[in-house]
Short mmCIF file of C-alpha atoms and ligand atoms in Angstrom, two decimals:
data_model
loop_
_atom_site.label_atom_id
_atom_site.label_comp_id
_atom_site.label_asym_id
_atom_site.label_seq_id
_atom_site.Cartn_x
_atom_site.Cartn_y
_atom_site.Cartn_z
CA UNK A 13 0.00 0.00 0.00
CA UNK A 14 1.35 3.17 -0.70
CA UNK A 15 1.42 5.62 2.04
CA UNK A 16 0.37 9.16 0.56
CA UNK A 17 0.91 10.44 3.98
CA UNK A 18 3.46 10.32 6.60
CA UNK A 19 1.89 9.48 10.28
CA UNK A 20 4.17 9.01 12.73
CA UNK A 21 3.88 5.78 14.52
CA UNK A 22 4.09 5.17 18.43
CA UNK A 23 3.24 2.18 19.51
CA UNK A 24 1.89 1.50 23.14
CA UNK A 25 4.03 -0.16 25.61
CA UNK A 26 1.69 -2.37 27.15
CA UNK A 27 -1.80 -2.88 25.35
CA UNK A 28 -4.89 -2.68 27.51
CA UNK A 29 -6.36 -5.59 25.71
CA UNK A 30 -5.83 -8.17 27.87
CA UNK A 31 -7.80 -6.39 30.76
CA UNK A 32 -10.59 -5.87 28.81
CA UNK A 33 -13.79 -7.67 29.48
CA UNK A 34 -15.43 -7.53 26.06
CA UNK A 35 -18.87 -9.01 27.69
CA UNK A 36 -19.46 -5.93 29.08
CA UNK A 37 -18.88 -2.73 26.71
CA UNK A 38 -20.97 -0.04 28.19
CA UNK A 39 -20.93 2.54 25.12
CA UNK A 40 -18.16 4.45 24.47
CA UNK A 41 -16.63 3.80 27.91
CA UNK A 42 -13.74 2.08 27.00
CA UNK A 43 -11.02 3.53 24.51
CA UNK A 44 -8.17 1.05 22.59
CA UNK A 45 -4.43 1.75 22.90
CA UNK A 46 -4.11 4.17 20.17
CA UNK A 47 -5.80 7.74 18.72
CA UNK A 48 -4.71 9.60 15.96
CA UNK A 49 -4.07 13.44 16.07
CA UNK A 50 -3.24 16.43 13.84
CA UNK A 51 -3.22 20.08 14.03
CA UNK A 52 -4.11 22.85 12.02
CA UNK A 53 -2.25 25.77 12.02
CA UNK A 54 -1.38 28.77 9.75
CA UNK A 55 -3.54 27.20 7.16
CA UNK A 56 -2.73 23.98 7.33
CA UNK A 57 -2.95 20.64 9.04
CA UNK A 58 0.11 19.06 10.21
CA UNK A 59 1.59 16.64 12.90
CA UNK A 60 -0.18 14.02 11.89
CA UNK A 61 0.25 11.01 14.64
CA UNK A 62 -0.49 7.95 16.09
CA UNK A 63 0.34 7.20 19.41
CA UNK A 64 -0.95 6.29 22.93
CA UNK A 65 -5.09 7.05 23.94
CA UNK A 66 -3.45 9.82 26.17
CA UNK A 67 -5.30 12.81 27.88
CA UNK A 68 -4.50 16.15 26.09
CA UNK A 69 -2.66 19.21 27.83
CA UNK A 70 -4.89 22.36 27.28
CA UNK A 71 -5.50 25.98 28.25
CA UNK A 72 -8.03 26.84 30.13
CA UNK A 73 -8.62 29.83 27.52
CA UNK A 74 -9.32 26.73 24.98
CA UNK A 75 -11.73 28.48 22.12
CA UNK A 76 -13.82 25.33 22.12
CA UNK A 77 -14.46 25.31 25.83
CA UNK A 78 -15.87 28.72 25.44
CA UNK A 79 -17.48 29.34 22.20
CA UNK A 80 -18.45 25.61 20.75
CA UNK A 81 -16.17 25.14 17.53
CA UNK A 82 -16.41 21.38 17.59
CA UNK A 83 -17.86 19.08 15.39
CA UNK A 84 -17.32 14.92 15.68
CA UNK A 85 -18.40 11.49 13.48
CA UNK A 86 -19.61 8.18 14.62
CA UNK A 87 -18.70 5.42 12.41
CA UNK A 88 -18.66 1.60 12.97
CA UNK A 89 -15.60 -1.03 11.83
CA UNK A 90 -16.58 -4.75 12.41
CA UNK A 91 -15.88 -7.63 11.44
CA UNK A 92 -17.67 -9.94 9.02
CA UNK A 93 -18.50 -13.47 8.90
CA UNK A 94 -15.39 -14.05 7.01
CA UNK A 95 -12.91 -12.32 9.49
CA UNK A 96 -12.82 -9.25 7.52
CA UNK A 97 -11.97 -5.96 9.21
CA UNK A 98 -14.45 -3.49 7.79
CA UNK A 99 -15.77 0.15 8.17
CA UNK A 100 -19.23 1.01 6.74
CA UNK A 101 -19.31 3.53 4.85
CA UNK A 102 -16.81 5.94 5.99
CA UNK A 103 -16.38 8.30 3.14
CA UNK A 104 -20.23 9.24 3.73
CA UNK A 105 -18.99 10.50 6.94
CA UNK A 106 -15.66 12.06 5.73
CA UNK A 107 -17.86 14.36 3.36
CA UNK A 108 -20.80 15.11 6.19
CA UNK A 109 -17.33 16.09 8.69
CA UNK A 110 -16.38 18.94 6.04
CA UNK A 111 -20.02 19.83 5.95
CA UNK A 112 -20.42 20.50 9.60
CA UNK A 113 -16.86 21.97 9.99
CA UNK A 114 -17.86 24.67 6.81
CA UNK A 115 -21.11 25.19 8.75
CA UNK A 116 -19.03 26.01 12.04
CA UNK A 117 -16.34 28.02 10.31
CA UNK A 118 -13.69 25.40 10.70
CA UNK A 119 -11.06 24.35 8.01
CA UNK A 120 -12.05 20.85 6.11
CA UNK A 121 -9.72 18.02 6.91
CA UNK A 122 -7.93 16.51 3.64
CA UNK A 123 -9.13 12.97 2.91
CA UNK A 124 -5.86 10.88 3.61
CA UNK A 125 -6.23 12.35 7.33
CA UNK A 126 -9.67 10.95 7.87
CA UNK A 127 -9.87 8.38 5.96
CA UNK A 128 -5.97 7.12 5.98
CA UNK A 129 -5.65 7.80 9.28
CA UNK A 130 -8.53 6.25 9.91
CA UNK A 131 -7.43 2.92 8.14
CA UNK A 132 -4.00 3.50 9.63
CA UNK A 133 -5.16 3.57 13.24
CA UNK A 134 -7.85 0.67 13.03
CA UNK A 135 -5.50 -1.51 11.00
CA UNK A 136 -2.99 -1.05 14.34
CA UNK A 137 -5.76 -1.64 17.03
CA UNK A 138 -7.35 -4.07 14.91
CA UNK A 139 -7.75 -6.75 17.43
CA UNK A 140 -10.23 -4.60 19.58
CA UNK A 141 -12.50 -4.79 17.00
CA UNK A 142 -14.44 -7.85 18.96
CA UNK A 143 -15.25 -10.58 16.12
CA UNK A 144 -18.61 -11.07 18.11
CA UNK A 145 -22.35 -11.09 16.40
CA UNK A 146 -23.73 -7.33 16.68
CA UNK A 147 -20.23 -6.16 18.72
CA UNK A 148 -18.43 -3.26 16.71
CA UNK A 149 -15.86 -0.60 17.15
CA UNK A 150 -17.12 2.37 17.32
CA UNK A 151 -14.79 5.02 15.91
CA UNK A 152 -15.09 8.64 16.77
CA UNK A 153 -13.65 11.78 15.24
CA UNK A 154 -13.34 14.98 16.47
CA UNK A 155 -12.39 18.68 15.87
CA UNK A 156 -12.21 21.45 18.10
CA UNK A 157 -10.90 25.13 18.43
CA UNK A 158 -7.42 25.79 19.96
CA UNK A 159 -7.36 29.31 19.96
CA UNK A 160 -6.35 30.20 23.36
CA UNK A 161 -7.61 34.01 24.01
CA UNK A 162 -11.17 35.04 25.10
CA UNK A 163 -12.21 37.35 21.68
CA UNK A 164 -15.27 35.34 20.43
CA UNK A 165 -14.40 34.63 16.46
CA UNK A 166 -13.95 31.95 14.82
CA UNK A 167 -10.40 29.97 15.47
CA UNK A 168 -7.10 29.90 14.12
CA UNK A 169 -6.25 26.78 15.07
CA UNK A 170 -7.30 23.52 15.53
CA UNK A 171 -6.64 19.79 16.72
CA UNK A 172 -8.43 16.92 14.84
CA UNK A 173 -8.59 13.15 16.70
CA UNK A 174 -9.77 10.33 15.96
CA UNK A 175 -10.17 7.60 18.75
CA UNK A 176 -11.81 4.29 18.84
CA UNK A 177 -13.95 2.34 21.03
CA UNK A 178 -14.97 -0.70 21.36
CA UNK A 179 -19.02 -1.18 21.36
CA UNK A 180 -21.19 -4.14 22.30
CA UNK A 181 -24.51 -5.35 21.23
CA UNK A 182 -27.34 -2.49 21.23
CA UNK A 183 -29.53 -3.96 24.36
CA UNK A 184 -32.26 -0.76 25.09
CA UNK A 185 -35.03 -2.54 22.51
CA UNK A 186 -37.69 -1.03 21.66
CA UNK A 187 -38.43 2.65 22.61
CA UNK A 188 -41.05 4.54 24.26
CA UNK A 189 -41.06 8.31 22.98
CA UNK A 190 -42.64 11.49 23.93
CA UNK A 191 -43.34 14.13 21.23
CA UNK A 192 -41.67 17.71 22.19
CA UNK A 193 -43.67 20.23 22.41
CA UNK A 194 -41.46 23.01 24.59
CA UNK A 195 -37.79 22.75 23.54
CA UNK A 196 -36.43 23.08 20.31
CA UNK A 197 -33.18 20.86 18.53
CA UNK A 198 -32.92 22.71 15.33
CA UNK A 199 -34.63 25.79 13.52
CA UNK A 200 -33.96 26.90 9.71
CA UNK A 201 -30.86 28.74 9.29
CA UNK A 202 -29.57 27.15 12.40
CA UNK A 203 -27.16 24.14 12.79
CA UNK A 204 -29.08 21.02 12.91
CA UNK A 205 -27.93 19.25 9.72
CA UNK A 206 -24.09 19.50 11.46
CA UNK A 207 -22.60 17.21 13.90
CA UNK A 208 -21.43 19.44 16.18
CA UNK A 209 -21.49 19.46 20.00
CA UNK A 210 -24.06 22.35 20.44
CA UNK A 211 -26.56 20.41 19.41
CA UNK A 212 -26.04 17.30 21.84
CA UNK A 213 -25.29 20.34 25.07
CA UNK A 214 -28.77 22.08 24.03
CA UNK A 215 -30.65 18.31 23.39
CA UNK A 216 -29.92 16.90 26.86
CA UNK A 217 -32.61 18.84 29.30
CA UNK A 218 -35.69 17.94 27.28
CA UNK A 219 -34.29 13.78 26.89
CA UNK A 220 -33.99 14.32 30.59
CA UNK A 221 -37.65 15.45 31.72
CA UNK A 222 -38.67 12.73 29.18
CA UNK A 223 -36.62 10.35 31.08
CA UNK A 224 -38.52 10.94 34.16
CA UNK A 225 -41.66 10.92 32.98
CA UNK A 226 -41.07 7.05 31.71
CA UNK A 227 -39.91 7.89 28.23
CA UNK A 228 -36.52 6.74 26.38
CA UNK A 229 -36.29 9.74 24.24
CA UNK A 230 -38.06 12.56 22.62
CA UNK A 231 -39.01 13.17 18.91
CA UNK A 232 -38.17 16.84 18.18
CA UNK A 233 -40.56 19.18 16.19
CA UNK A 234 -40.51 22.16 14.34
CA UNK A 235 -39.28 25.98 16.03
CA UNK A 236 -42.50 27.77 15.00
CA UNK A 237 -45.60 25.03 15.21
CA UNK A 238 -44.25 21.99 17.22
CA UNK A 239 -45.67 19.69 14.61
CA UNK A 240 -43.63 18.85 12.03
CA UNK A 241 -41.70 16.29 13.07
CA UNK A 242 -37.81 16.19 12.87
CA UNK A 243 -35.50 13.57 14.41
CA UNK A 244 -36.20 11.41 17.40
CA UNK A 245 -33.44 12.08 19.76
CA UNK A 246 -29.78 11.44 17.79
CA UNK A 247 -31.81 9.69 15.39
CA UNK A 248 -33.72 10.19 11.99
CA UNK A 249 -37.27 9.01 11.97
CA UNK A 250 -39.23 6.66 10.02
CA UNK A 251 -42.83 6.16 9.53
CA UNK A 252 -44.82 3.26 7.17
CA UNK A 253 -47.96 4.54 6.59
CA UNK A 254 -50.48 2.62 4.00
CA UNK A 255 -47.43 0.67 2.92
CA UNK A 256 -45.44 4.05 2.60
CA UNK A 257 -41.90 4.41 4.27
CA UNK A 258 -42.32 8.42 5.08
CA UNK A 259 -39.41 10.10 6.95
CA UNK A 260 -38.52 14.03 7.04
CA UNK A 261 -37.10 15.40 4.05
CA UNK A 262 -33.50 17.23 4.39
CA UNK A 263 -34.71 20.49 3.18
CA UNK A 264 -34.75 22.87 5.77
CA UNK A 265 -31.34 22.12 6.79
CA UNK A 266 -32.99 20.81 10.73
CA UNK A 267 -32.61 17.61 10.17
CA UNK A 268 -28.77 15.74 10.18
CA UNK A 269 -27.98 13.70 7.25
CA UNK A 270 -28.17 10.18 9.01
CA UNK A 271 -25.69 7.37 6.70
CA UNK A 272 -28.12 4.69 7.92
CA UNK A 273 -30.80 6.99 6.98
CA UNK A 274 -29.37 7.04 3.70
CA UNK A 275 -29.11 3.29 3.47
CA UNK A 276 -32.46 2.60 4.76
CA UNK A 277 -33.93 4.63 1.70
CA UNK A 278 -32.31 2.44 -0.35
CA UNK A 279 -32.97 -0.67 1.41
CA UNK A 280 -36.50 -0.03 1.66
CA UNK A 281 -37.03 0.73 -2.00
CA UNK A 282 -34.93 -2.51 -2.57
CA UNK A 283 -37.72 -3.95 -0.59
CA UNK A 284 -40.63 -2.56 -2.56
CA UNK A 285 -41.70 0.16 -0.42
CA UNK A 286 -42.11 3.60 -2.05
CA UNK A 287 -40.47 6.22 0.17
CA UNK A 288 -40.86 9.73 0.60
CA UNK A 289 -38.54 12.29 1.81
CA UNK A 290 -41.13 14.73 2.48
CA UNK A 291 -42.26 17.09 5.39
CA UNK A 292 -45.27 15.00 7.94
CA UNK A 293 -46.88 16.55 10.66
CA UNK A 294 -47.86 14.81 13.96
CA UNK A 295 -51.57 15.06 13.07
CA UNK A 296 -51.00 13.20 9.80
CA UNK A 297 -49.10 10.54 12.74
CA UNK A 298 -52.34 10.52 15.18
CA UNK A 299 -54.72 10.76 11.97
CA UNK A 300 -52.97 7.65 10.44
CA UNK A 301 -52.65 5.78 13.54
CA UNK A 302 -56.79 6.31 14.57
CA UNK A 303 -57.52 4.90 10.97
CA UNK A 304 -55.73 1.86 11.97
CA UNK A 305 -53.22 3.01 8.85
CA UNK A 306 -49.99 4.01 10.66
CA UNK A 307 -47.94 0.29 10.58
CA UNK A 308 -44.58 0.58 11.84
CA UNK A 309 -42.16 3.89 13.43
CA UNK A 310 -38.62 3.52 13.70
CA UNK A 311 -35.51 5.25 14.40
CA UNK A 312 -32.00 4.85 12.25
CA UNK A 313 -28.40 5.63 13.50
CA UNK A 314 -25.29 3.98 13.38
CA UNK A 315 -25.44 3.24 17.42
CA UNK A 316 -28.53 1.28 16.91
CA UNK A 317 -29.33 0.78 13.16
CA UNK A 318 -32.88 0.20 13.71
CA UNK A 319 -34.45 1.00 16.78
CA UNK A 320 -38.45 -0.18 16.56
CA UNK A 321 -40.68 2.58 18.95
CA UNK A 322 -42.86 1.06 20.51
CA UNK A 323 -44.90 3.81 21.95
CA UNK A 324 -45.16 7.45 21.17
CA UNK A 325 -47.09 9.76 22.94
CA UNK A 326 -48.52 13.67 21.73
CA UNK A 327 -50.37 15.54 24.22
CA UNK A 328 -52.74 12.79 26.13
CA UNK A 329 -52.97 10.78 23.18
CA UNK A 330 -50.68 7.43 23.24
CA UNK A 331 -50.22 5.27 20.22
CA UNK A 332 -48.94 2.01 21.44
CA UNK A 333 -47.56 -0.68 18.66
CA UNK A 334 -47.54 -4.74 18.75
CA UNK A 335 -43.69 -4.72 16.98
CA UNK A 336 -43.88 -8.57 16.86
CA UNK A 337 -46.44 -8.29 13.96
CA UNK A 338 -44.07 -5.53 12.63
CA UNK A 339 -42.51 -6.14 8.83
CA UNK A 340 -40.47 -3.52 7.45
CA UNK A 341 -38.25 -2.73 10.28
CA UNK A 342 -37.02 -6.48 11.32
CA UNK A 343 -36.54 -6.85 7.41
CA UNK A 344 -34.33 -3.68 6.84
CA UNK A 345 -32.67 -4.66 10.13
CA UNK A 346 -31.32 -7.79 8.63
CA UNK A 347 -30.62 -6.89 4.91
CA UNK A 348 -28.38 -4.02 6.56
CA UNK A 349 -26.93 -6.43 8.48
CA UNK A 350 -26.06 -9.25 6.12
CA UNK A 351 -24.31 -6.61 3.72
CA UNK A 352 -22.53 -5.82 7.02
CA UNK A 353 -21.35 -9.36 7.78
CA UNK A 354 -21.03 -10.78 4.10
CA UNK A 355 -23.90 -12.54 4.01
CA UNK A 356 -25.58 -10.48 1.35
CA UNK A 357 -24.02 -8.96 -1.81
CA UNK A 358 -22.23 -5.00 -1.27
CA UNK A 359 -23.98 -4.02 -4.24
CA UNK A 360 -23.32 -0.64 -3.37
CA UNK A 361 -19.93 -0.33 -1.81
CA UNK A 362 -20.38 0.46 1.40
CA UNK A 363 -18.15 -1.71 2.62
CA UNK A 364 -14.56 -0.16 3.48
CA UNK A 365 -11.84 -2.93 3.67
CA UNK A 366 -8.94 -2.08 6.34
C1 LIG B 1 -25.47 11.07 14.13
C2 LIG B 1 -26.90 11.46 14.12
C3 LIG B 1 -27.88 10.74 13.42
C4 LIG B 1 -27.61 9.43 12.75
O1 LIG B 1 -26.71 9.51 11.72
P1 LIG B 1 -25.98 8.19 11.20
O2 LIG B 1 -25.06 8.67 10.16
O3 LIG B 1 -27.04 7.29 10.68
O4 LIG B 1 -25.31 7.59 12.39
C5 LIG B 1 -29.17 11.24 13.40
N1 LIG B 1 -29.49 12.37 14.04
C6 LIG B 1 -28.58 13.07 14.75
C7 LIG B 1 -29.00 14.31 15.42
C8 LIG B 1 -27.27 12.63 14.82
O5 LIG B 1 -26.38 13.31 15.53
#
């Protein structure tokens, strides 16, 4: 392989592996023996390296701390049936990175960073990628501000990292969630279609009141109306209605690009179903649901894949589902998964060999 780009290499002394107890992998917990970092300065990145999972030295003036310049990807390597070290489709991810750092005023990262590096790091901590049905690596990059002075623009500087993780089976099943009616995840003009941080910070007090009041999660609405439905927590939203796959179009720029959004479009059409990418309202939800015509919800995201909802409540109304008589879901579930694992045909090349 030729190496268009020179990372420096240090290895760990001593791998963590050993200690690791890879039947319990709370999400995101646990971090391999390597990360990759680079900086950007005076226009451009350098110091690309790979060394220890090490905590970072920083100001306490750190731009990012203060004024939210950080964006980040989730992305999954696994292994298939085979043995095979993959990573699903990563340069989906690589492109929706540059659009959330351009939204956020940050400088795009060049392709043999993310992506090399990427492949460079996983290749070396290759073995934590647990060769276990529905057990992943979860790999995580990351870009913040490094400015260190207090005047709010937008940063000179910047580190990029990319660290990995290793990920069990997703054990919540299937979800009970509220519609939001008060708080607000993403408004027109705003940043909701980018990854970065903001958004998670400014999500977290209305998943919390939903939390107490028996709920897993909430499914954001519209700024103006609270009714047209968006994303249900860090997750895009499906609906079969009639024997129509329905989830929120991309339009308005509130709603974040999902990959596995992306895939289950295609899966779904694969699977007969005629999908729209069009703007639905929660009455069209409650309407649908009282005429006995709304079949199946479900949320998509790389954590999960497919998570089935089970119940979802607007107002006083609840709409509670019997997912073992469900169809579309179980069946996008597995055709994702068997392109994942080899058992089906990569018709599309998603599938990133390390
Ligand atoms: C990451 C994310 C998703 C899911 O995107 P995938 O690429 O499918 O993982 C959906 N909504 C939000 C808000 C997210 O942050």
């Amino acid at each position: 392989m030729t190496e268009a780009l020179d990372i420096v290499i240090t290895k760990a002394e001593t791998s963590k592996l050993n200690v690791m107890d890879f039947d319990h992998l709370p999400f995101g917990r646990y971090f391999t023996d390597h990360m990759l970092e680079a900086d950007y300065e005076n226009g451009e990145w350098k110091n690309v390296e790979i060394k220890p999972y090490q905590p970072l030295l920083m100001e306490p003036s750190l731009s990012a701390l203060h004024y939210g310049q950080a964006i980040f990807e989730g992305i999954k390597a696994y292994k298939d049936i085979f043995g095979n070290a993959l990573i699903f489709r990563p340069y989906d991810n690589f492109k929706r990175f540059n659009i959330s750092a351009a939204r956020m005023s940050m400088p795009s990262i060049p392709e043999e960073i993310f992506i090399e590096g990427m492949r460079q790091l996983t290749e070396l901590d290759k073995n934590w990628i647990p060769a276990k049905k529905d057990h992943s690596l979860y790999i995580r990059p990351l870009m913040f501000a490094t400015d260190t002075e207090l005047g709010v623009k937008a940063s000179a500087t910047y580190k990029f990292l990319i660290m990995l993780s290793p990920a069990g089976p997703y054990h919540d099943g299937p979800m009970k969630i509220v519609v939001e009616e008060k708080y607000t995840r993403a408004a027109p003009g705003g940043v909701g279609f980018a990854k970065n941080a903001g958004n998670y910070g400014a999500s977290l007090l209305a998943a919390t009141i939903a939390h107490k009041n028996g709920y897993d999660q909430v499914l954001w609405t519209d700024s103006s109306e609270h009714k047209w439905l968006q994303e249900v927590g860090m997750m895009n939203v499906f609906f079969i209605i009639n024997n129509v796959a329905v989830t929120p179009s991309l339009n308005e720029g509130t709603i974040l690009a999902g990959v596995t959004r992306d895939s289950a479009i295609i899966l779904l059409e694969e699977m007969g179903y005629k999908v729209e990418e069009r703007n639905i309202n929660i009455d069209e939800v409650t309407g649908a649901y009282k005429k006995g015509t709304l079949q199946e919800v479900f949320g998509t995201g790389t954590a999960a894949t497919i998570a089935l909802i089970k119940e979802l409540k607007y107002k006083d109304f609840i709409m509670q589902f019997d997912i073992l008589s469900w169809i579309a879901a179980p069946e996008l579930k597995r055709k994702l998964t068997d392109i994942k694992e080899g058992r089906a045909k990569d018709k599309y090349g998603w599938l990133f060999k390390i």
